[in-house]
Each structure stands twice: as structure tokens, then as C-alpha cells.
PDB file of C-alpha atoms in Angstrom:
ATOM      1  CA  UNK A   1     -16.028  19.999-195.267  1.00 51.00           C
ATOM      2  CA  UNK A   2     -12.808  18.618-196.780  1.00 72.00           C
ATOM      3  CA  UNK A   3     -12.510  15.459-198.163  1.00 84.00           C
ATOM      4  CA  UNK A   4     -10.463  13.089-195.975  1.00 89.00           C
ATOM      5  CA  UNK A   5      -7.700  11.544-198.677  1.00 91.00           C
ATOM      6  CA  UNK A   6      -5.984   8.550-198.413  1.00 94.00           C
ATOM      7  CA  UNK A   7      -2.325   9.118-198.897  1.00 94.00           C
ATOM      8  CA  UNK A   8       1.004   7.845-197.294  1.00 95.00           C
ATOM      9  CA  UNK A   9       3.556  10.481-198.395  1.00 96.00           C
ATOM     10  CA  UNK A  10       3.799  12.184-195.205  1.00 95.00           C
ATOM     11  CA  UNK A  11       4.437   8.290-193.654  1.00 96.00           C
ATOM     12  CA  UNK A  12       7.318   7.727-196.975  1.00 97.00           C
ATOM     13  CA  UNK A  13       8.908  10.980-195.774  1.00 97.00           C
ATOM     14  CA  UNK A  14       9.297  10.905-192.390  1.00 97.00           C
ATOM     15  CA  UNK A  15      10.703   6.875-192.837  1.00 97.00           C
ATOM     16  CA  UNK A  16      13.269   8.192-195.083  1.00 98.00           C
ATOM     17  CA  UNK A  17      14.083  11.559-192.873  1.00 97.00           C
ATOM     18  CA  UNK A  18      14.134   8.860-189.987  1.00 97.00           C
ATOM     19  CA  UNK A  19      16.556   6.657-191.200  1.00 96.00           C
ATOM     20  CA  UNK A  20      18.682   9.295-192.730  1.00 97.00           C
ATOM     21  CA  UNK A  21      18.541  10.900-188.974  1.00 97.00           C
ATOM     22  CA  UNK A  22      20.476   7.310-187.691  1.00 95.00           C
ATOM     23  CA  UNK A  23      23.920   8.328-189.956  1.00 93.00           C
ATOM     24  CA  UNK A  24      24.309  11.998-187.800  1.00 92.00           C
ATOM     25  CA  UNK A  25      25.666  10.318-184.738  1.00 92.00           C
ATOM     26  CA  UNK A  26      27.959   7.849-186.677  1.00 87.00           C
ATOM     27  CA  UNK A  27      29.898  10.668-187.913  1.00 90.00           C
ATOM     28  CA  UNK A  28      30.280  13.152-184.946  1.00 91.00           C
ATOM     29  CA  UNK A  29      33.733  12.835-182.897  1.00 94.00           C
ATOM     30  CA  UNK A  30      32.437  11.157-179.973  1.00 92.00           C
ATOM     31  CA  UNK A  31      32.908   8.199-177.502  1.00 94.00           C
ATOM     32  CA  UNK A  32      30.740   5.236-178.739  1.00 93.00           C
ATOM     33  CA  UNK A  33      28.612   5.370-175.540  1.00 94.00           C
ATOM     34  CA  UNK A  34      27.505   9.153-176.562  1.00 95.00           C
ATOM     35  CA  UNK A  35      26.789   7.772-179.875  1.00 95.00           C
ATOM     36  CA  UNK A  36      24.517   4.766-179.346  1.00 95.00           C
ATOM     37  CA  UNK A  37      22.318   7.076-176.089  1.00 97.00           C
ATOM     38  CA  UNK A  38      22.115   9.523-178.959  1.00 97.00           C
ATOM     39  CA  UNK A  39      20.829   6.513-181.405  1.00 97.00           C
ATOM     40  CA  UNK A  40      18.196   5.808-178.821  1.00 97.00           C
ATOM     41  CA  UNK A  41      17.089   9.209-178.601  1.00 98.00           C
ATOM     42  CA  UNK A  42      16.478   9.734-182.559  1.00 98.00           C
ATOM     43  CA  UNK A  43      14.810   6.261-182.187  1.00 97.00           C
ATOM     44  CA  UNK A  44      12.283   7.207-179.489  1.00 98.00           C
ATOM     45  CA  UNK A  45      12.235  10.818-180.595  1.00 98.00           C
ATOM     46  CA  UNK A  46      11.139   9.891-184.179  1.00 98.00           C
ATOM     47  CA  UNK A  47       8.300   7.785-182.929  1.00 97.00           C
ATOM     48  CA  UNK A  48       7.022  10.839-181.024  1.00 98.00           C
ATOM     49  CA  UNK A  49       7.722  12.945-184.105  1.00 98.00           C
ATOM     50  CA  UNK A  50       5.614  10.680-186.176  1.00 97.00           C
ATOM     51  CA  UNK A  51       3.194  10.844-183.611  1.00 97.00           C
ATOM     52  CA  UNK A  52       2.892  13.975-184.065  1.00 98.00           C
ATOM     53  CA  UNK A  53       2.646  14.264-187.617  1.00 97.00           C
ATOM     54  CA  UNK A  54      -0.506  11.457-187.382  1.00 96.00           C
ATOM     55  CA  UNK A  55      -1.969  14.017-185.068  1.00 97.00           C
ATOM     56  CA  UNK A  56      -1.617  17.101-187.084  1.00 96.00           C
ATOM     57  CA  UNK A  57      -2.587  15.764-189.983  1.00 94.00           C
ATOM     58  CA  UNK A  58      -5.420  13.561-189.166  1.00 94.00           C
ATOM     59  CA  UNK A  59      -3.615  10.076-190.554  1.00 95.00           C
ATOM     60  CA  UNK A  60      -4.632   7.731-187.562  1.00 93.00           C
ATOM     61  CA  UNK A  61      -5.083   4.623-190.516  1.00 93.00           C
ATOM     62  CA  UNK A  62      -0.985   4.724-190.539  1.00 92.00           C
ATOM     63  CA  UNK A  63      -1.458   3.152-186.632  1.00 89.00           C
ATOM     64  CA  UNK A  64      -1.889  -0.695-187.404  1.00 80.00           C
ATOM     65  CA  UNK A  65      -5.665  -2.179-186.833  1.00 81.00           C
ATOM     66  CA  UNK A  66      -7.350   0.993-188.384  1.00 88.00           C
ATOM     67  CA  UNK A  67      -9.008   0.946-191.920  1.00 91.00           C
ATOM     68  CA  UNK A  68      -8.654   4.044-193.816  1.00 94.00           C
ATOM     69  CA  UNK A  69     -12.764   3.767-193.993  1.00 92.00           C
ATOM     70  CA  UNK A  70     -13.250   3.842-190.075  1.00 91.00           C
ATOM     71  CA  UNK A  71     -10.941   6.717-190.052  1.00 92.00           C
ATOM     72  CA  UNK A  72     -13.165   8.484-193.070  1.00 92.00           C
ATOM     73  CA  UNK A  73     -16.077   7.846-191.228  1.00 91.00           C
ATOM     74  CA  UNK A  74     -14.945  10.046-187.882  1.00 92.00           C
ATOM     75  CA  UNK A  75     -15.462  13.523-187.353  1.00 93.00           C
ATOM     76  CA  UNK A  76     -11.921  15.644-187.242  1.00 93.00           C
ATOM     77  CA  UNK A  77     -12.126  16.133-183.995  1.00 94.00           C
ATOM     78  CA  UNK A  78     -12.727  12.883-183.519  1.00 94.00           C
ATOM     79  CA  UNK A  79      -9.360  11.809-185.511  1.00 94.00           C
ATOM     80  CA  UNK A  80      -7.613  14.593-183.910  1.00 95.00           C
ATOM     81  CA  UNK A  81      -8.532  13.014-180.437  1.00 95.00           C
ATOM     82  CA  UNK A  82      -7.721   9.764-181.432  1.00 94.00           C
ATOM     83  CA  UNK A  83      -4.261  10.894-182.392  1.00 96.00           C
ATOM     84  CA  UNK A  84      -3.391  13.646-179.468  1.00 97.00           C
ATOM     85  CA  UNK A  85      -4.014  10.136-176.813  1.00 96.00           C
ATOM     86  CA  UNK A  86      -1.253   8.572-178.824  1.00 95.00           C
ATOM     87  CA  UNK A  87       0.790  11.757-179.508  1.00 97.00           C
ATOM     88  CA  UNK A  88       0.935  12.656-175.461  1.00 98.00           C
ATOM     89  CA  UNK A  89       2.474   9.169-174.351  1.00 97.00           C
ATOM     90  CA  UNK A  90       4.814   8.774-177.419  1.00 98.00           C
ATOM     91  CA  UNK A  91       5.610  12.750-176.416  1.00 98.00           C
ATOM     92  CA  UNK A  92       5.751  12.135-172.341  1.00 98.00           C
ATOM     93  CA  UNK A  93       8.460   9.232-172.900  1.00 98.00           C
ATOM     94  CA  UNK A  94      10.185  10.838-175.225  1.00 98.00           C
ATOM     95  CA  UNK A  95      11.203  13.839-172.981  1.00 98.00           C
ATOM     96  CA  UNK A  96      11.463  11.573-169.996  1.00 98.00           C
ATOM     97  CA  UNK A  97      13.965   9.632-172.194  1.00 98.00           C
ATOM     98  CA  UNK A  98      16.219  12.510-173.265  1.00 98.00           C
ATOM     99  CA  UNK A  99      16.140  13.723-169.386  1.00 98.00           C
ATOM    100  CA  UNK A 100      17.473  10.145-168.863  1.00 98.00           C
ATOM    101  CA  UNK A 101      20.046  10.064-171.213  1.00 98.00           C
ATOM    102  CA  UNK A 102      21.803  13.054-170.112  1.00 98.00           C
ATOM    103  CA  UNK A 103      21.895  11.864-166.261  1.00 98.00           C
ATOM    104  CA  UNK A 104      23.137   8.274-167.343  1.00 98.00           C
ATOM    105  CA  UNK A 105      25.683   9.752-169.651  1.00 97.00           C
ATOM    106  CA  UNK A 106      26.758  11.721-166.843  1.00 97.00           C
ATOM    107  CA  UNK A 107      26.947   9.065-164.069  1.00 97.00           C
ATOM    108  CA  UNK A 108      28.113   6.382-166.712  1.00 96.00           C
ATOM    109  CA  UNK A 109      25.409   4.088-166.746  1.00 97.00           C
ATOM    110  CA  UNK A 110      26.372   0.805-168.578  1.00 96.00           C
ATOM    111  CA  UNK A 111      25.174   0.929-172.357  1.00 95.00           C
ATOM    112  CA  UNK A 112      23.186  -2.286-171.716  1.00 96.00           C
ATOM    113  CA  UNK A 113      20.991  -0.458-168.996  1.00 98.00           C
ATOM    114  CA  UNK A 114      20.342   2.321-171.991  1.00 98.00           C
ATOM    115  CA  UNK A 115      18.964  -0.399-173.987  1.00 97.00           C
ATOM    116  CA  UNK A 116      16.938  -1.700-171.813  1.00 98.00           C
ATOM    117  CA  UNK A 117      15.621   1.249-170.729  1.00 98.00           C
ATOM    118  CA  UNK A 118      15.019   2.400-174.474  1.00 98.00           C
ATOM    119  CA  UNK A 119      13.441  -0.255-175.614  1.00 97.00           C
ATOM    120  CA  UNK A 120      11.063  -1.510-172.925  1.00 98.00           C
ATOM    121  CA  UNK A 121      10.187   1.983-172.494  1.00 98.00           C
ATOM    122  CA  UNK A 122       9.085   2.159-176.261  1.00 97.00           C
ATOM    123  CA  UNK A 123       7.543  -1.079-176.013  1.00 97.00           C
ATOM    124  CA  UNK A 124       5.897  -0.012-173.085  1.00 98.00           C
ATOM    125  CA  UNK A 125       4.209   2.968-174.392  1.00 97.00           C
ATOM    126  CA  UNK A 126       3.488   1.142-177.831  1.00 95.00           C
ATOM    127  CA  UNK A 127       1.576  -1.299-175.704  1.00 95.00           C
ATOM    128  CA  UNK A 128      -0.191   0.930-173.457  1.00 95.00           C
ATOM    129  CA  UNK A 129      -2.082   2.817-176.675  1.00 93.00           C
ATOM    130  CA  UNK A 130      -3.523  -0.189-176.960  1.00 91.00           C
ATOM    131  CA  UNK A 131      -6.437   0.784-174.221  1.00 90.00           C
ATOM    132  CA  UNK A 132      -7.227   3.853-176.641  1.00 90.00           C
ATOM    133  CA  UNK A 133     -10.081   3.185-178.605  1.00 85.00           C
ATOM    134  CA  UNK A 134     -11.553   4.902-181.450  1.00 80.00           C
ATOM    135  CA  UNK A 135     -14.327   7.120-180.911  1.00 75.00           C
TER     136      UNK A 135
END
């Protein structure tokens, strides 16, 4: 069996990929409204994206409230199941989101709605992984 590290590079990467990700839309040719729905996608997006990573590579301490030593102490499958609960809804919103974006950009949906929807989407999905519990 391989020996479950402790390391955060994959977490210092994606943080600096994900911020660098926010200066794309600042810099295309496009009306601001275009810009900030495509700020809100990167932002949800990411969060799936790291998500993701957590799942593939077995990282579930980088969620807040678990200890590197529970997570040492599971099985991988176990870890991997852990992380695929939290993957799916990050995952689910995030495509639900980007299906959003293009109909409000389309109908013109004020940029205050966006927000809204954005962020107590996110918030809502944040807070409902907090029912998953560690195996």
C-alpha cells in the first residue's frame, strides 16, 4: 500500500492557477456584463475543479474540519468516496451555472440577479456538504 503524504502543493497550485484564471476576462473585448457572468463562472467552476482535484488525489484534509490523521486513517476508497459526494454537487452546480449564464446573458438578466444567483448557489452547495460525513 502507498503511504498517504501530507502535502499542499496541488492546493498552492491550483490557488495560484485560480487567481491567475480571474485576469482572462478583464482583458477580452467585451461588454462588462459578459465579463463579470464569465467571473462567476471561473469562480464556481474553480471550486468544482478543486473538487475534483481533492477527489483524484485523495486530499479530503484540504476540506476544513478534517485532520490529515483521520484522513490517514481511511481506506482509499474510503477517501475517494468522501471526496466524489463533494466533487458531484460542486460538479452538478457548476454545469447548472454555466447553462444559466448563457440563458441570462441572452435574455439580459440584471447583473445583480447573476450575483445572487452565483453566490447563494455556491453557498448553497458549500453548506449542503455539510450532511456528508466521513466514513
Amino acid at each position: 500500500m502507498e503511504e498517504y503524504k501530507k502535502s499542499y502543493k496541488g492546493l498552492v497550485i491550483w490557488l495560484i492557477l485560480y487567481m491567475a484564471a480571474f485576469f482572462v476576462p478583464v482583458f477580452l473585448p467585451a461588454e462588462i456584463k459578459l465579463i463579470t457572468l464569465l467571473c462567476y463562472n471561473i469562480m464556481i467552476i474553480g471550486c468544482a475543479v478543486l473538487t475534483y482535484m481533492i477527489y483524484k488525489n485523495e486530499k479530503i484534509y484540504w476540506y476544513s474540519g478534517i485532520f490529515y490523521e483521520d484522513a490517514a486513517k481511511m481506506t482509499s476508497p474510503q477517501r475517494k468516496a468522501y471526496a466524489f459526494k463533494m466533487f458531484k454537487r460542486f460538479a452538478v452546480f457548476a454545469v447548472l451555472y454555466v447553462i444559466y449564464s448563457v440563458i441570462a446573458y441572452v435574455t439580459g438578466v440584471h447583473s445583480g440577479v447573476n450575483l445572487a444567483v452565483a453566490s447563494i448557489g455556491l453557498v448553497g452547495v458549500a453548506l449542503s456538504t455539510l450532511n456528508i460525513k466521513l466514513e
